[in-house]
CSV table of C-alpha atoms in Angstrom, one decimal:
chain,number,residue,atom,x,y,z
A,41,MET,CA,-18.2,0.4,-5.6
A,42,ALA,CA,-16.6,-2.9,-4.7
A,43,THR,CA,-18.5,-5.9,-6.0
A,44,ARG,CA,-20.8,-7.8,-3.6
A,45,ARG,CA,-20.8,-11.1,-5.5
A,46,ALA,CA,-19.9,-13.6,-2.8
A,47,VAL,CA,-20.5,-17.2,-2.0
A,48,ILE,CA,-23.1,-17.6,0.7
A,49,MET,CA,-21.7,-19.2,3.8
A,50,ALA,CA,-23.4,-22.3,5.2
A,51,ALA,CA,-26.4,-21.2,7.4
A,52,GLY,CA,-25.9,-24.0,9.9
A,53,ALA,CA,-28.5,-26.4,11.2
A,54,GLY,CA,-32.1,-25.6,11.7
A,55,ALA,CA,-34.7,-24.0,9.5
A,56,LEU,CA,-37.5,-21.4,9.8
A,57,ALA,CA,-40.8,-22.7,10.9
A,58,SER,CA,-43.2,-23.4,8.0
A,59,GLY,CA,-45.2,-20.4,6.8
A,60,VAL,CA,-42.6,-17.7,6.9
A,61,SER,CA,-43.9,-14.6,5.2
A,62,THR,CA,-42.3,-15.0,1.8
A,63,SER,CA,-43.2,-14.8,-1.8
A,64,ALA,CA,-41.7,-18.2,-2.8
A,65,ALA,CA,-41.9,-21.4,-0.9
A,66,GLY,CA,-41.1,-24.3,-3.2
A,67,ALA,CA,-40.4,-23.6,-6.9
A,68,PRO,CA,-37.4,-25.4,-8.2
A,69,GLY,CA,-34.6,-23.3,-9.7
A,70,PRO,CA,-31.8,-24.9,-11.7
A,71,ALA,CA,-30.7,-28.3,-10.3
A,72,GLY,CA,-28.6,-27.6,-7.2
A,73,ASN,CA,-29.0,-23.8,-7.2
A,74,ASP,CA,-31.4,-21.5,-5.5
A,75,VAL,CA,-32.6,-18.6,-7.6
A,76,LEU,CA,-33.7,-15.2,-6.3
A,77,VAL,CA,-36.1,-13.2,-8.4
A,78,VAL,CA,-35.6,-9.5,-7.8
A,79,VAL,CA,-37.8,-6.5,-8.9
A,80,GLU,CA,-35.4,-3.8,-10.0
A,81,LYS,CA,-37.5,-0.6,-9.9
A,82,SER,CA,-35.2,1.9,-11.6
A,83,GLY,CA,-33.8,-0.9,-13.8
A,84,HIS,CA,-37.3,-1.4,-15.0
A,85,ALA,CA,-36.8,-5.1,-14.9
A,86,VAL,CA,-37.0,-8.4,-13.0
A,87,GLY,CA,-33.6,-10.1,-12.5
A,88,PHE,CA,-33.0,-13.8,-11.9
A,89,TYR,CA,-29.9,-14.5,-9.7
A,90,GLU,CA,-28.2,-17.6,-8.7
A,91,THR,CA,-27.8,-17.1,-5.0
A,92,THR,CA,-24.6,-19.1,-4.4
A,93,SER,CA,-22.5,-17.1,-7.0
A,94,GLY,CA,-24.6,-14.0,-7.5
A,95,ARG,CA,-24.6,-14.7,-11.2
A,96,LEU,CA,-27.3,-13.0,-13.3
A,97,LEU,CA,-29.2,-15.7,-15.1
A,98,ARG,CA,-31.7,-13.6,-16.9
A,99,ARG,CA,-33.0,-10.0,-16.8
A,100,VAL,CA,-36.6,-9.5,-18.0
A,101,ALA,CA,-37.4,-5.9,-19.2
A,102,LEU,CA,-40.6,-4.5,-17.8
A,103,PRO,CA,-42.5,-1.2,-18.2
A,104,ASP,CA,-41.1,1.7,-16.2
A,105,TYR,CA,-41.0,1.3,-12.4
A,106,PRO,CA,-42.4,-2.0,-11.4
A,107,HIS,CA,-42.7,-2.4,-7.6
A,108,GLU,CA,-44.4,-5.2,-5.6
A,109,MET,CA,-44.4,-8.9,-6.5
A,110,VAL,CA,-46.0,-12.1,-5.4
A,111,VAL,CA,-45.6,-15.7,-6.7
A,112,ASP,CA,-48.3,-18.4,-7.0
A,113,SER,CA,-48.2,-21.7,-5.0
A,114,ARG,CA,-46.9,-23.8,-7.9
A,115,ARG,CA,-44.2,-21.2,-8.6
A,116,ARG,CA,-45.3,-21.0,-12.1
A,117,PHE,CA,-46.0,-17.3,-12.4
A,118,ALA,CA,-45.0,-14.1,-10.6
A,119,TYR,CA,-47.3,-11.1,-10.6
A,120,VAL,CA,-45.8,-7.7,-10.5
A,121,GLY,CA,-47.7,-4.4,-9.9
A,122,HIS,CA,-47.0,-1.7,-12.5
A,123,TYR,CA,-46.8,1.3,-10.2
A,124,GLY,CA,-45.3,3.4,-13.0
A,125,VAL,CA,-43.6,6.0,-10.8
A,126,ARG,CA,-40.4,5.8,-8.8
A,127,MET,CA,-41.7,6.6,-5.3
A,128,SER,CA,-45.0,7.2,-3.5
A,129,ALA,CA,-44.1,11.0,-3.3
A,130,THR,CA,-43.7,11.1,-7.1
A,131,ALA,CA,-46.6,12.8,-8.9
A,132,GLY,CA,-48.1,11.2,-12.0
A,133,GLU,CA,-50.7,8.8,-13.2
A,134,GLY,CA,-48.4,5.9,-13.0
A,135,GLY,CA,-49.1,2.4,-14.4
A,136,ALA,CA,-52.4,0.5,-14.6
A,137,ALA,CA,-51.5,-3.1,-15.0
A,138,VAL,CA,-50.4,-6.4,-13.5
A,139,LEU,CA,-47.3,-7.9,-15.2
A,140,VAL,CA,-47.3,-11.7,-15.4
A,141,ILE,CA,-43.9,-13.3,-15.4
A,142,ASP,CA,-43.4,-16.9,-16.5
A,143,LEU,CA,-40.9,-18.2,-14.0
A,144,ALA,CA,-40.0,-21.3,-16.0
A,145,GLU,CA,-39.4,-19.5,-19.2
A,146,ARG,CA,-38.2,-16.3,-17.5
A,147,THR,CA,-40.2,-14.0,-19.8
A,148,LEU,CA,-43.0,-11.4,-19.5
A,149,ALA,CA,-45.9,-13.7,-20.4
A,150,ARG,CA,-48.6,-11.1,-20.6
A,151,THR,CA,-50.1,-8.0,-19.1
A,152,ILE,CA,-53.4,-7.6,-17.3
A,153,ASP,CA,-54.9,-4.2,-18.0
A,154,THR,CA,-56.4,-2.7,-14.8
A,155,ARG,CA,-57.5,0.7,-16.2
A,156,PRO,CA,-59.0,2.9,-14.8
A,157,PHE,CA,-57.4,1.7,-11.6
A,158,ASN,CA,-53.9,3.1,-11.7
A,159,ARG,CA,-50.7,3.3,-9.6
A,160,VAL,CA,-51.0,-0.4,-8.9
A,161,HIS,CA,-48.7,-1.1,-6.0
A,162,GLY,CA,-49.5,-3.6,-3.2
A,163,MET,CA,-49.9,-7.2,-4.3
A,164,GLY,CA,-51.2,-10.3,-2.5
A,165,ILE,CA,-52.1,-13.9,-3.2
A,166,ASP,CA,-54.1,-16.3,-1.1
A,167,ASP,CA,-53.9,-20.1,-0.5
A,168,ARG,CA,-56.2,-20.7,-3.5
A,169,ASP,CA,-53.9,-18.7,-5.8
A,170,ARG,CA,-56.4,-15.8,-6.1
A,171,LEU,CA,-54.6,-12.6,-6.8
A,172,TYR,CA,-55.2,-9.2,-5.2
A,173,ALA,CA,-53.7,-5.8,-6.4
A,174,LEU,CA,-54.1,-2.4,-4.8
A,175,SER,CA,-54.7,0.8,-6.8
A,176,GLU,CA,-53.1,3.6,-4.7
A,177,GLU,CA,-54.7,6.4,-6.8
A,178,LYS,CA,-58.3,5.0,-6.8
A,179,ALA,CA,-58.1,3.4,-3.3
A,180,MET,CA,-59.5,0.2,-4.7
A,181,LEU,CA,-58.5,-3.4,-3.9
A,182,LEU,CA,-58.8,-5.5,-7.1
A,183,GLY,CA,-59.3,-9.2,-7.2
A,184,PHE,CA,-58.4,-11.8,-9.8
A,185,ASP,CA,-60.0,-15.2,-9.3
A,186,THR,CA,-57.9,-17.0,-11.9
A,187,PRO,CA,-55.0,-14.7,-12.5
A,188,SER,CA,-53.1,-17.1,-14.8
A,189,THR,CA,-55.8,-16.4,-17.4
A,190,ASP,CA,-57.9,-13.4,-16.3
A,191,GLN,CA,-57.8,-10.5,-18.7
A,192,ALA,CA,-59.2,-8.0,-16.2
A,193,PRO,CA,-60.1,-7.8,-12.5
A,194,THR,CA,-63.0,-10.1,-11.5
A,195,ARG,CA,-63.9,-8.1,-8.4
A,196,ALA,CA,-63.1,-4.9,-6.6
A,197,VAL,CA,-63.7,-3.4,-3.1
A,198,PRO,CA,-63.1,0.1,-1.8
A,199,ALA,CA,-59.9,0.3,0.4
A,200,HIS,CA,-61.3,3.0,2.7
A,201,GLY,CA,-58.1,5.1,2.9
A,202,VAL,CA,-56.2,7.8,1.0
A,203,LYS,CA,-53.1,7.0,-0.9
A,204,THR,CA,-53.5,3.3,-0.3
A,205,HIS,CA,-50.1,1.7,-0.7
A,206,LEU,CA,-49.7,-1.8,0.7
A,207,PHE,CA,-51.9,-4.4,2.3
A,208,THR,CA,-51.6,-7.7,4.2
A,209,LEU,CA,-53.9,-10.6,3.4
A,210,THR,CA,-55.1,-13.5,5.4
A,211,ARG,CA,-54.2,-16.9,4.0
A,212,ASP,CA,-57.8,-17.6,2.9
A,213,GLY,CA,-58.1,-14.2,1.3
A,214,GLU,CA,-61.2,-13.2,3.3
A,215,ARG,CA,-59.6,-10.3,5.2
A,216,ALA,CA,-57.2,-7.6,3.9
A,217,TYR,CA,-55.5,-4.8,5.9
A,218,VAL,CA,-54.8,-1.8,3.8
A,219,THR,CA,-52.5,1.0,4.8
A,220,GLY,CA,-53.3,4.6,3.8
A,221,LEU,CA,-50.2,6.8,3.6
A,222,LEU,CA,-52.1,10.1,3.5
A,223,SER,CA,-55.0,9.1,5.7
A,224,HIS,CA,-52.6,7.6,8.3
A,225,THR,CA,-55.0,4.6,8.6
A,226,VAL,CA,-55.2,0.9,8.3
A,227,SER,CA,-58.5,-0.5,7.0
A,228,LEU,CA,-59.8,-4.0,7.5
A,229,VAL,CA,-61.8,-4.8,4.3
A,230,ARG,CA,-63.4,-7.9,3.0
A,231,PRO,CA,-62.1,-8.6,-0.5
A,232,HIS,CA,-65.0,-10.9,-1.3
A,233,ASP,CA,-67.8,-8.9,0.3
A,234,ALA,CA,-67.9,-5.2,-0.7
A,235,ALA,CA,-71.0,-4.7,1.4
A,236,ALA,CA,-69.2,-5.6,4.6
A,237,PRO,CA,-68.5,-2.4,6.6
A,238,PRO,CA,-64.8,-1.6,7.0
A,239,LEU,CA,-63.0,-1.3,10.3
A,240,VAL,CA,-60.5,1.5,10.4
A,241,VAL,CA,-57.8,2.5,12.9
A,242,THR,CA,-55.1,5.2,13.1
A,243,PRO,CA,-52.1,3.3,14.5
A,244,GLY,CA,-49.7,6.2,14.0
A,245,GLN,CA,-48.4,8.6,11.4
A,246,LEU,CA,-47.5,7.2,7.9
A,247,PRO,CA,-48.3,3.5,8.3
A,248,GLU,CA,-46.9,1.7,5.3
A,249,SER,CA,-46.2,-2.0,5.9
A,250,SER,CA,-47.8,-4.6,8.1
A,251,CYS,CA,-47.8,-8.3,8.7
A,252,LEU,CA,-50.0,-10.8,10.5
A,253,SER,CA,-49.0,-13.1,13.4
A,254,ARG,CA,-49.0,-16.8,12.5
A,255,ASP,CA,-52.4,-17.3,14.1
A,256,GLU,CA,-53.7,-14.2,12.2
A,257,LYS,CA,-55.0,-12.7,15.5
A,258,THR,CA,-52.6,-9.8,15.6
A,259,LEU,CA,-51.6,-7.3,12.9
A,260,PHE,CA,-48.2,-5.6,13.3
A,261,VAL,CA,-47.8,-2.2,11.6
A,262,GLY,CA,-44.8,0.0,11.0
A,263,ALA,CA,-45.8,3.6,11.6
A,264,ARG,CA,-42.9,5.4,9.8
A,265,ARG,CA,-43.4,9.0,10.8
A,266,SER,CA,-44.2,8.0,14.4
A,267,SER,CA,-41.0,5.8,14.5
A,268,ALA,CA,-43.1,3.1,16.0
A,269,LEU,CA,-44.2,-0.6,15.7
A,270,VAL,CA,-47.8,-1.1,16.6
A,271,ALA,CA,-49.7,-4.3,17.5
A,272,VAL,CA,-53.4,-4.2,16.5
A,273,ASP,CA,-56.1,-6.8,17.2
A,274,ALA,CA,-56.8,-8.2,13.7
A,275,ARG,CA,-60.5,-8.7,14.4
A,276,THR,CA,-61.5,-5.5,16.3
A,277,MET,CA,-58.8,-3.3,14.9
A,278,ARG,CA,-58.1,-2.0,18.4
A,279,VAL,CA,-54.5,-1.0,19.2
A,280,LEU,CA,-53.1,-3.4,21.7
A,281,ARG,CA,-49.6,-2.0,22.2
A,282,SER,CA,-47.1,0.4,20.6
A,283,ARG,CA,-43.3,0.8,20.9
A,284,LYS,CA,-41.2,3.7,19.8
A,285,VAL,CA,-38.3,2.1,17.8
A,286,GLY,CA,-36.6,5.2,16.4
A,287,GLY,CA,-35.6,5.7,12.8
A,288,ASP,CA,-37.9,4.9,9.9
A,289,PRO,CA,-39.5,1.4,10.1
A,290,LEU,CA,-40.3,0.9,6.4
A,291,ARG,CA,-41.1,-2.8,6.5
A,292,VAL,CA,-42.2,-5.3,9.1
A,293,TYR,CA,-42.3,-9.1,8.6
A,294,THR,CA,-43.3,-12.1,10.6
A,295,VAL,CA,-40.4,-14.5,11.0
A,296,ASP,CA,-42.0,-17.1,13.2
A,297,GLU,CA,-44.5,-17.5,16.1
A,298,ASP,CA,-42.3,-15.3,18.4
A,299,ARG,CA,-40.3,-12.9,16.2
A,300,LEU,CA,-40.7,-10.0,13.8
A,301,LEU,CA,-38.2,-8.5,11.5
A,302,ALA,CA,-38.2,-4.7,10.8
A,303,THR,CA,-36.2,-2.7,8.4
A,304,ASP,CA,-35.0,0.8,9.3
A,305,ILE,CA,-34.1,3.0,6.3
A,306,THR,CA,-32.7,5.8,8.3
A,307,ALA,CA,-30.2,3.7,10.4
A,308,ASN,CA,-29.7,1.2,7.6
A,309,THR,CA,-30.4,-1.7,10.0
A,310,ILE,CA,-32.7,-4.7,10.3
A,311,THR,CA,-33.9,-5.6,13.8
A,312,LEU,CA,-35.5,-8.7,15.3
A,313,TYR,CA,-38.3,-8.0,17.7
A,314,SER,CA,-40.4,-10.2,19.8
A,315,THR,CA,-44.1,-10.2,19.1
A,316,ALA,CA,-44.4,-8.3,22.3
A,317,LEU,CA,-42.4,-5.6,20.4
A,318,ARG,CA,-39.2,-6.0,22.5
A,319,PRO,CA,-36.0,-5.6,20.5
A,320,ILE,CA,-33.8,-8.7,20.3
A,321,ARG,CA,-30.9,-8.0,18.0
A,322,SER,CA,-30.0,-5.4,15.4
A,323,LEU,CA,-27.7,-5.7,12.3
A,324,LYS,CA,-26.1,-2.7,10.5
A,325,LEU,CA,-26.0,-3.1,6.7
A,326,ASP,CA,-24.0,-1.4,4.0
A,327,GLY,CA,-27.1,-0.2,2.1
A,328,ILE,CA,-30.6,0.9,2.8
A,329,PRO,CA,-32.8,-2.1,3.5
A,330,ALA,CA,-35.8,-1.8,1.1
A,331,ALA,CA,-37.5,-5.2,1.3
A,332,VAL,CA,-36.9,-8.7,2.5
A,333,SER,CA,-37.8,-12.2,1.4
A,334,PHE,CA,-37.1,-15.5,3.2
A,335,HIS,CA,-35.8,-18.9,2.3
A,336,PRO,CA,-38.6,-21.5,3.0
A,337,HIS,CA,-36.2,-24.3,4.2
A,338,ARG,CA,-33.1,-22.5,5.6
A,339,PRO,CA,-32.7,-19.6,8.1
A,340,LEU,CA,-31.8,-17.1,5.5
A,341,ALA,CA,-33.2,-13.7,4.7
A,342,TYR,CA,-32.6,-11.8,1.4
A,343,VAL,CA,-32.4,-8.1,2.0
A,344,SER,CA,-32.7,-5.8,-1.1
A,345,GLN,CA,-30.4,-2.7,-0.5
A,346,LEU,CA,-30.9,0.7,-2.1
A,347,GLY,CA,-27.9,2.9,-2.5
A,348,THR,CA,-25.6,-0.1,-3.0
A,349,ASN,CA,-27.8,-1.8,-5.6
A,350,SER,CA,-27.3,-5.2,-4.0
A,351,VAL,CA,-28.8,-8.0,-2.0
A,352,ALA,CA,-27.4,-8.9,1.4
A,353,VAL,CA,-28.0,-12.5,2.5
A,354,VAL,CA,-28.5,-12.6,6.2
A,355,ASP,CA,-28.1,-15.7,8.4
A,356,LEU,CA,-31.1,-15.5,10.8
A,357,GLU,CA,-29.6,-17.8,13.4
A,358,ARG,CA,-26.3,-15.9,13.8
A,359,PHE,CA,-27.8,-12.7,12.6
A,360,THR,CA,-24.9,-11.8,10.5
A,361,VAL,CA,-24.4,-11.0,6.8
A,362,ALA,CA,-23.5,-14.4,5.2
A,363,GLY,CA,-23.0,-13.2,1.6
A,364,GLY,CA,-24.6,-11.1,-1.1
A,365,PHE,CA,-24.4,-10.0,-4.7
A,366,ASP,CA,-25.0,-7.0,-6.9
A,367,THR,CA,-28.2,-6.3,-8.7
A,368,GLY,CA,-29.7,-3.8,-11.1
A,369,PRO,CA,-30.7,-0.3,-10.0
A,370,GLU,CA,-33.0,0.0,-7.0
A,371,PRO,CA,-33.8,-3.7,-6.0
A,372,ASP,CA,-37.0,-4.0,-4.1
A,373,SER,CA,-39.3,-7.0,-3.6
A,374,SER,CA,-38.0,-10.4,-4.3
A,375,ALA,CA,-38.9,-14.1,-4.2
A,376,LEU,CA,-36.7,-17.1,-3.5
A,377,LEU,CA,-37.1,-20.1,-5.8
A,378,PRO,CA,-35.4,-23.0,-4.1
A,379,ALA,CA,-33.4,-25.6,-6.1
A,380,ALA,CA,-35.0,-28.8,-7.1
A,381,ARG,CA,-34.6,-31.5,-4.4
């Protein structure tokens, strides 16, 4: 395979509006260099890459098959779910931990034991830096009030689905929207009030990922087996509209007030949609687009690609591939740590 280490082209004027759905929004990397932190599932590691050159700065070994990751507001720690199996279809107990990565030292700082809650996959963090982790096997959403020091979950609420895989969190952490792969549902639960009754909707078959509109009034869901994007009222959980998009919409992200970005792992494309679910532009990639993170100050998206074991850097204004670099095996979730200003 030809190397994909390339210098990223200038992205041009302009920047994404504040609040783009991304795991990193202000942590300094080395002076003058942005750093992308990438979870490498089958490499059983987290890699730190200089984005301008693609140079690997550090690779931190982790227990087998880490998956989802979030980063705190100070960009001090990253939290990685120890899923422990390669894919959702893989049988097994999986992992039962949250892995805490020190982003300054680039080390595995410690492990939070979540037993008996296993196959920890979906991760979220709110604007108070409270952490949330989803046990797929036990259908339980765990909460950590002070995750930098917590030794165990401080709260838990039922996720009200089967094979609960991912969730979307409101900024204040008061609402969580949990997808159930086997129940084909999305559940609105209250992470800080287990007594609150859930609201559950079936938006289509095999809903996996979701994202909230900037005003948090609408939830957008990718229904993979239905090949559809679905808009749901985030308060009532009533389906507002649905559009067949073809392929397999694995992930959906909010780009700004007007646009969404969806990955299609059948066609190997990423597509911009309006929030009315109208397609705007589509881009074919060399690899399978697994997950996306965004630069907080520039119109750049970092797309992890399976098959090619690489990251494609996409200019969101021109909607072209502006560069990229190789990674370890099966890159998945990532977080951009911008250079010190």
